[in-house]
mmCIF file of C-alpha atoms in Angstrom:
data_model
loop_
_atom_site.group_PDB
_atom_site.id
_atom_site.type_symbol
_atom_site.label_atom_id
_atom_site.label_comp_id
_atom_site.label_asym_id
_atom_site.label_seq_id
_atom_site.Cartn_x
_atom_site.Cartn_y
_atom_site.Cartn_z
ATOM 1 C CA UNK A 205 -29.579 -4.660 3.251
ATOM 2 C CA UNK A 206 -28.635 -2.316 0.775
ATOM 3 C CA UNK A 207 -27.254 -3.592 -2.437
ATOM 4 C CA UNK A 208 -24.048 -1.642 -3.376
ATOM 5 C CA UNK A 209 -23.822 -0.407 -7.072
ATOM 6 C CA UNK A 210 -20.236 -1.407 -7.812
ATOM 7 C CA UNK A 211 -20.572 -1.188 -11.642
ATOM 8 C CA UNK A 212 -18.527 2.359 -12.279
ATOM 9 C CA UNK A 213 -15.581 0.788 -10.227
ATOM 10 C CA UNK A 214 -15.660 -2.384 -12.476
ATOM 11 C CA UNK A 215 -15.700 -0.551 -15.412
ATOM 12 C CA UNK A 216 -12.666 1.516 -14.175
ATOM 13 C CA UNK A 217 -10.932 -1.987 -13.098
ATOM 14 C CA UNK A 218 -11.447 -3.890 -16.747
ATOM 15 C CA UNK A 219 -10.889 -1.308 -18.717
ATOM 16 C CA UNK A 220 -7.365 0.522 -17.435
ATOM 17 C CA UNK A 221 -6.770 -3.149 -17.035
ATOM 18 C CA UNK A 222 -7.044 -3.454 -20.727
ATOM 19 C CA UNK A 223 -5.667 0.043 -22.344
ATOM 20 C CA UNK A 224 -2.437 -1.229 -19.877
ATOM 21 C CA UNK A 225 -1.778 -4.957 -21.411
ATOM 22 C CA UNK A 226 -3.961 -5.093 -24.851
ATOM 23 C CA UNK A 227 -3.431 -1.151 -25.803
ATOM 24 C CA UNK A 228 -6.000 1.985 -24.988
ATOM 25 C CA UNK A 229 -6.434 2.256 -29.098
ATOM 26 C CA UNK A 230 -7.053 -1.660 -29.376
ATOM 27 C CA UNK A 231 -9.681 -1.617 -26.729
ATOM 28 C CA UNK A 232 -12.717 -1.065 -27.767
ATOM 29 C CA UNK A 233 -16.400 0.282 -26.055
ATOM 30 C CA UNK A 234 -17.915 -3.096 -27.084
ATOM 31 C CA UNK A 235 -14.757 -5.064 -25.819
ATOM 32 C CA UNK A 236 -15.127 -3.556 -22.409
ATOM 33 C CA UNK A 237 -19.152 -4.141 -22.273
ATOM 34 C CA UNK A 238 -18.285 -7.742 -23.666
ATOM 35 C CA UNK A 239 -15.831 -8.291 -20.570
ATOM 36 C CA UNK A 240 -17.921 -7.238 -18.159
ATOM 37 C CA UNK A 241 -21.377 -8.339 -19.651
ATOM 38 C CA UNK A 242 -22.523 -5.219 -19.784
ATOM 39 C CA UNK A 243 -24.169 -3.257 -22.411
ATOM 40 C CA UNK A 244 -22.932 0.350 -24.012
ATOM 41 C CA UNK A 245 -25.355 2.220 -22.639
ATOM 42 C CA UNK A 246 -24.653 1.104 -19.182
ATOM 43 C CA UNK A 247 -21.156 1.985 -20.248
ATOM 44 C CA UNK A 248 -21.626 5.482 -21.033
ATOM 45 C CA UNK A 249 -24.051 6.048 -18.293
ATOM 46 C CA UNK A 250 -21.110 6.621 -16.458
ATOM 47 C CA UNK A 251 -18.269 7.329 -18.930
ATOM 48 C CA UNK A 252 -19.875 9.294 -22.092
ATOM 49 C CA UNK A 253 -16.345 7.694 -24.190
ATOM 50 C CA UNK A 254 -13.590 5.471 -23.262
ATOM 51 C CA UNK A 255 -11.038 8.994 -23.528
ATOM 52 C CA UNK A 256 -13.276 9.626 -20.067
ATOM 53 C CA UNK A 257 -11.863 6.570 -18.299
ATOM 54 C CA UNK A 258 -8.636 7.026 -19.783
ATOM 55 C CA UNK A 259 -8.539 10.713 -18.026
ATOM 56 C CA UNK A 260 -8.657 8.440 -14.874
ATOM 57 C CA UNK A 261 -5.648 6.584 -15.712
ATOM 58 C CA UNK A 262 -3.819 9.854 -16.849
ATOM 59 C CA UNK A 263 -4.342 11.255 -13.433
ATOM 60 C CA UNK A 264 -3.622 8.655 -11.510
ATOM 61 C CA UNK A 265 0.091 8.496 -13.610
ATOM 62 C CA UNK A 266 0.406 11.728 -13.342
ATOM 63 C CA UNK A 267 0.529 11.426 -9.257
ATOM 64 C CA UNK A 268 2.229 7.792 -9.746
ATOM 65 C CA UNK A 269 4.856 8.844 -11.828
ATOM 66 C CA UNK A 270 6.033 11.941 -10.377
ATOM 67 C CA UNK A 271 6.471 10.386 -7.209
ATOM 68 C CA UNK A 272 8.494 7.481 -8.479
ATOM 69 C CA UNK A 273 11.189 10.080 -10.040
ATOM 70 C CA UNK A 274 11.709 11.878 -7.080
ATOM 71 C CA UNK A 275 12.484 8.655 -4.825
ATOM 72 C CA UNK A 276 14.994 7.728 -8.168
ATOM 73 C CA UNK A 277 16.866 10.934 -7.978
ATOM 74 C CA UNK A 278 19.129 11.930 -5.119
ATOM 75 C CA UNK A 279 20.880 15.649 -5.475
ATOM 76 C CA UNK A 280 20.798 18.849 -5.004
ATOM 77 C CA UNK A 281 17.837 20.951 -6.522
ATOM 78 C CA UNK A 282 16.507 16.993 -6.784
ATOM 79 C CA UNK A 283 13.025 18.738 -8.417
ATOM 80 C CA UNK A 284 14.762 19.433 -11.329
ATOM 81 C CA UNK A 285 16.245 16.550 -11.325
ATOM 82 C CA UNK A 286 13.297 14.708 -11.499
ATOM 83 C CA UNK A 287 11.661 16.492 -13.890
ATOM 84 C CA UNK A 288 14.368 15.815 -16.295
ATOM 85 C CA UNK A 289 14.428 11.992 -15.481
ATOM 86 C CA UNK A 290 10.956 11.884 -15.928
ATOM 87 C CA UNK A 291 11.035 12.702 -19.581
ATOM 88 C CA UNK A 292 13.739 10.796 -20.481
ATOM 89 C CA UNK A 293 11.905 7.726 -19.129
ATOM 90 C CA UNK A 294 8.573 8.670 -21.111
ATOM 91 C CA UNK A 295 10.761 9.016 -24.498
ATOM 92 C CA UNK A 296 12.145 5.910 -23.188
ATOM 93 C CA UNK A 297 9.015 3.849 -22.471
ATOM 94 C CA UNK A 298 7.583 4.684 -25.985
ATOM 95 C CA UNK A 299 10.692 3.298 -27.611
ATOM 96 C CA UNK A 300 10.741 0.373 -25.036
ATOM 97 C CA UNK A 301 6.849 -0.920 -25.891
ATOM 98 C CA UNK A 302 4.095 -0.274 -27.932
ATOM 99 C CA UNK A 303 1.554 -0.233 -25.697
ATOM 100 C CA UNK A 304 2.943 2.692 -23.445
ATOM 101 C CA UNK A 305 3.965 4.704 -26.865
ATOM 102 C CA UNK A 306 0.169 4.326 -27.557
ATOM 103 C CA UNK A 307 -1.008 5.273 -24.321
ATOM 104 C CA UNK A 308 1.185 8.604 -23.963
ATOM 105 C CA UNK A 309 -0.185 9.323 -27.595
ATOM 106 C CA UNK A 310 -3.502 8.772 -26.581
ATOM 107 C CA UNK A 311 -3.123 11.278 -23.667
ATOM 108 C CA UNK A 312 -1.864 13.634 -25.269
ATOM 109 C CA UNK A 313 -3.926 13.304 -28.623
ATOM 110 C CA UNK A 314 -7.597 13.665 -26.858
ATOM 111 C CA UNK A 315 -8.465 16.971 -25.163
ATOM 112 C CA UNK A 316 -9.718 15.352 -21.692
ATOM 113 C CA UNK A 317 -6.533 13.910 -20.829
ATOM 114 C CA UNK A 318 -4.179 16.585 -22.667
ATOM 115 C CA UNK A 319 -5.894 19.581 -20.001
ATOM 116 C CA UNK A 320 -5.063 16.918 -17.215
ATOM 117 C CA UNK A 321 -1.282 16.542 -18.281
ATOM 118 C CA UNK A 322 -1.244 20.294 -18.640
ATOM 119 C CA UNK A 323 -2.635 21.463 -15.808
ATOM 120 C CA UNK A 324 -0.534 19.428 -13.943
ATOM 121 C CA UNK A 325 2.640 20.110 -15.733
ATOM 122 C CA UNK A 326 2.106 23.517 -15.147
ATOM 123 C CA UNK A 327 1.558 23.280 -11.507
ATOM 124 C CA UNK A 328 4.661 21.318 -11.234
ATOM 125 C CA UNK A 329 6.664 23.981 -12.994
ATOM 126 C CA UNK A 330 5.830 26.749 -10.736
ATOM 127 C CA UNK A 331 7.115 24.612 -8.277
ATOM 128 C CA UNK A 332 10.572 23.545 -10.081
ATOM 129 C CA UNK A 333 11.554 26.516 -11.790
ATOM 130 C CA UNK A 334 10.265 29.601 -9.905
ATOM 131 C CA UNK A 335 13.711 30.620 -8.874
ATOM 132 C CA UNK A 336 14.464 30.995 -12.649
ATOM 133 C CA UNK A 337 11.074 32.634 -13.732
ATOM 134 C CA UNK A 338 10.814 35.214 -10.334
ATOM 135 C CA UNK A 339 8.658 37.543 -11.844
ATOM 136 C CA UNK A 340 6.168 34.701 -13.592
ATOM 137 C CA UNK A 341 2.786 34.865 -12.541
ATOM 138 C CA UNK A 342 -0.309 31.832 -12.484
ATOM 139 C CA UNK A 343 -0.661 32.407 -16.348
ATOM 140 C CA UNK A 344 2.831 32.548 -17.822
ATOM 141 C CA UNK A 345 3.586 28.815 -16.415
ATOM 142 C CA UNK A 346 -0.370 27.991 -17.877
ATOM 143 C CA UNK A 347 0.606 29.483 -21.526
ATOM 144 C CA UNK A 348 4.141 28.199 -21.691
ATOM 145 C CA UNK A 349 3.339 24.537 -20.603
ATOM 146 C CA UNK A 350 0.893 24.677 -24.219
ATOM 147 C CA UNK A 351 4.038 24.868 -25.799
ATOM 148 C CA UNK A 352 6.154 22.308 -23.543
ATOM 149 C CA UNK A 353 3.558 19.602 -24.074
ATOM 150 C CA UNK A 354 4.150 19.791 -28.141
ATOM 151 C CA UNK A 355 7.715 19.407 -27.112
ATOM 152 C CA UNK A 356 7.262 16.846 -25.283
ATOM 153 C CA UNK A 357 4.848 15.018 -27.438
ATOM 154 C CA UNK A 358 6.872 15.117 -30.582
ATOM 155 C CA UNK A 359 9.632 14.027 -28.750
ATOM 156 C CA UNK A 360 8.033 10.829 -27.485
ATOM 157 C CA UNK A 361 6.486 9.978 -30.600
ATOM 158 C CA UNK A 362 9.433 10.395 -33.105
ATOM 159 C CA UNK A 363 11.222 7.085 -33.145
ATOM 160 C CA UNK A 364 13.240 7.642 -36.396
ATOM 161 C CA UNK A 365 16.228 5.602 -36.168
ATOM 162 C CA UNK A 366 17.982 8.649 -38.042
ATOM 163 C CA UNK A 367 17.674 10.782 -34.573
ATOM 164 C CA UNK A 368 18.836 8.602 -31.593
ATOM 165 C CA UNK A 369 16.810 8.666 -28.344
ATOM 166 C CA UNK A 370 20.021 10.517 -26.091
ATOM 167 C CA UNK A 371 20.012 13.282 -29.133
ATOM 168 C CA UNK A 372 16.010 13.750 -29.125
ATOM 169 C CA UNK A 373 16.013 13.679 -24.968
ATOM 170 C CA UNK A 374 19.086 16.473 -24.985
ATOM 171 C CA UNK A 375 17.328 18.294 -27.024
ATOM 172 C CA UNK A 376 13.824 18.086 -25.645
ATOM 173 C CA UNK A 377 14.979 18.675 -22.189
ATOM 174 C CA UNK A 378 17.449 21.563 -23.295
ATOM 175 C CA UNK A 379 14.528 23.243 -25.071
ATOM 176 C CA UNK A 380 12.075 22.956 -22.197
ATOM 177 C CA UNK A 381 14.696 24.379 -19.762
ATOM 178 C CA UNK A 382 15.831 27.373 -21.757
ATOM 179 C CA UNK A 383 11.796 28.090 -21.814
ATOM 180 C CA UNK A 384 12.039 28.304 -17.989
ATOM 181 C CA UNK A 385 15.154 30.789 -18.239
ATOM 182 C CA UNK A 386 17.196 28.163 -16.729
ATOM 183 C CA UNK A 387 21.242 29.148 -17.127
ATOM 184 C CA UNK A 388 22.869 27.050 -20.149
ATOM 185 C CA UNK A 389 25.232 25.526 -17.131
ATOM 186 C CA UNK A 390 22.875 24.262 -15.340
ATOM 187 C CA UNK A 391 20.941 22.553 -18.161
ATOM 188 C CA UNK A 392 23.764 21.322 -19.726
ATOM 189 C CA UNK A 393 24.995 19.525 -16.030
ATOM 190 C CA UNK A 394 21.207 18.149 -15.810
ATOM 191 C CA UNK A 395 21.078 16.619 -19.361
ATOM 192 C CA UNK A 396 24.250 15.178 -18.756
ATOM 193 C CA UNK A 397 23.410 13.622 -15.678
ATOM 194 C CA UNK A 398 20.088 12.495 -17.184
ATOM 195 C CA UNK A 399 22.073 10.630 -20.209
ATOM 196 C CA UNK A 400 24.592 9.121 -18.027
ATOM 197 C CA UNK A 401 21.884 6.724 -15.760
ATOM 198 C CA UNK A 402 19.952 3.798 -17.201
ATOM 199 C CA UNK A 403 17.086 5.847 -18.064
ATOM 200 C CA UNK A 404 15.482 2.464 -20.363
ATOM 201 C CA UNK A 405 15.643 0.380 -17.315
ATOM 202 C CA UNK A 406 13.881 2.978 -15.166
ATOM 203 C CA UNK A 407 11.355 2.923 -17.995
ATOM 204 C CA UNK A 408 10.372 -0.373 -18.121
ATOM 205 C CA UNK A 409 10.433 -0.429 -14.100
ATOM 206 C CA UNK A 410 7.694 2.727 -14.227
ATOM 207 C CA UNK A 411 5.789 1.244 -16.686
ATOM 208 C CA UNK A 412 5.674 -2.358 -14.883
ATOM 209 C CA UNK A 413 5.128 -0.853 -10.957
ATOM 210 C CA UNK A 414 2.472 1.588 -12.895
ATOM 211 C CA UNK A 415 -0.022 -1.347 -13.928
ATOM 212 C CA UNK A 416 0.796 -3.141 -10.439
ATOM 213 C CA UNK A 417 0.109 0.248 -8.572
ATOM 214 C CA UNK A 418 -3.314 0.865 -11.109
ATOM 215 C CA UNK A 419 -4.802 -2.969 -10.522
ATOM 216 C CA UNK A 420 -3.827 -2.488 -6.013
ATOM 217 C CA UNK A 421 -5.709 1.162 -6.428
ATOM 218 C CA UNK A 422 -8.880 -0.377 -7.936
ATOM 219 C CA UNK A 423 -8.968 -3.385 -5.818
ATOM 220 C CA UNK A 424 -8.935 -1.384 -2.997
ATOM 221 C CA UNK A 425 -11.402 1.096 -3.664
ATOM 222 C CA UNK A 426 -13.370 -1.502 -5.064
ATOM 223 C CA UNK A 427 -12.689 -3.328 -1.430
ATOM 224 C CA UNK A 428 -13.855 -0.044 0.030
ATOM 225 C CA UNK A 429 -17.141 0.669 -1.684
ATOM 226 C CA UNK A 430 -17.668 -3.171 -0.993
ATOM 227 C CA UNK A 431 -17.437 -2.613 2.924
ATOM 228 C CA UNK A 432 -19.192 0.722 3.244
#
């Protein structure tokens, strides 16, 4: 019988396990090896740094997250929609705990996971605001999403009391629209919208189904690679 190698799976499992409940910045290589009784080179056999697992959990949100916004939101033009939500309940999440505000500035502080977000953001905005940027090719929605992610990041991670969470979130949100030519109507009607629904409870709901939804995923492909 041929014994299965299940080590890269259990790495994945302990590890977004622990960037999810003790912090990605308070988790350490050696705290990872320690849990799993492992050394660091058998670590980084497989993962050269710990930003390489967190790419994992980056993607996996990005897929995750996305999906739970559009079941949320229920309207016309619901993409939009749900693209506004979405932000509101990031900006929300890193007000609402700690350990999500450090894992959103980890993702979009390290290179690995900042090309994920953006590549992905800016596959998403073809598909949301193509009616308002018609004659936009591949690399105008590439170049513009480098400057929606500093929006986006500086939104999140300002949590002066001075500028209150609905001001930062119209703003953002405005700001990222008007980049995608979208008519000051129709942002304004979105951002209201947005600011009207309990966008902190929808936060802590992500953020809670997220973990639940990380641990099922690695069980399962752990149960997988167990049964091949």
């Amino acid at each position: 019988m041929v014994k299965v190698n299940t080590t890269k799976l259990e790495i994945i499992r302990v590890a977004t396990k622990m960037f999810l409940e003790k912090g990605f910045s308070a988790t350490s290589v050696k705290s990872i090896c320690d849990e799993l009784e492992i050394s660091t080179g058998n670590l980084t056999f497989y993962f050269h740094t710990k930003e390489h697992i967190l790419a994992i959990l980056v993607e996996m949100l990005c897929d995750f997250q996305w999906a739970m916004m559009q079941s949320v939101v229920e309207e016309g033009n619901t993409s939009l929609m749900a693209l506004c939500l979405e932000f509101a309940t990031m900006t929300a999440m890193c007000e609402e705990s700690e350990i999500a505000k450090d894992f959103y500035f980890s993702a979009y502080s390290h290179p690995i996971t900042l090309e994920i977000i953006r590549k992905n953001d800016a596959k998403r905005a073809k598909l949301v605001f193509s009616d308002y940027c018609p004659n936009w090719e591949e690399h105008n929605y590439t170049e513009t999403e480098i400057l929606v992610s500093g929006i986006e990041y500086a939104s999140m991670m300002i949590t002066n009391e001075d500028v209150p969470i609905d001001v930062r979130i119209a703003n953002a949100l405005n700001n990222i629209m008007m980049t995608y030519n979208v008519p000051e109507e129709i942002r304004k009607t979105k951002i209201d919208k947005v600011l009207a629904m309990d966008y902190r409870k929808i936060s802590r709901r992500v953020f809670k189904e997220f973990k639940e939804y990380v641990e099922k995923s690695n069980n399962n492909a752990f149960e997988e690679l167990l049964h091949r």
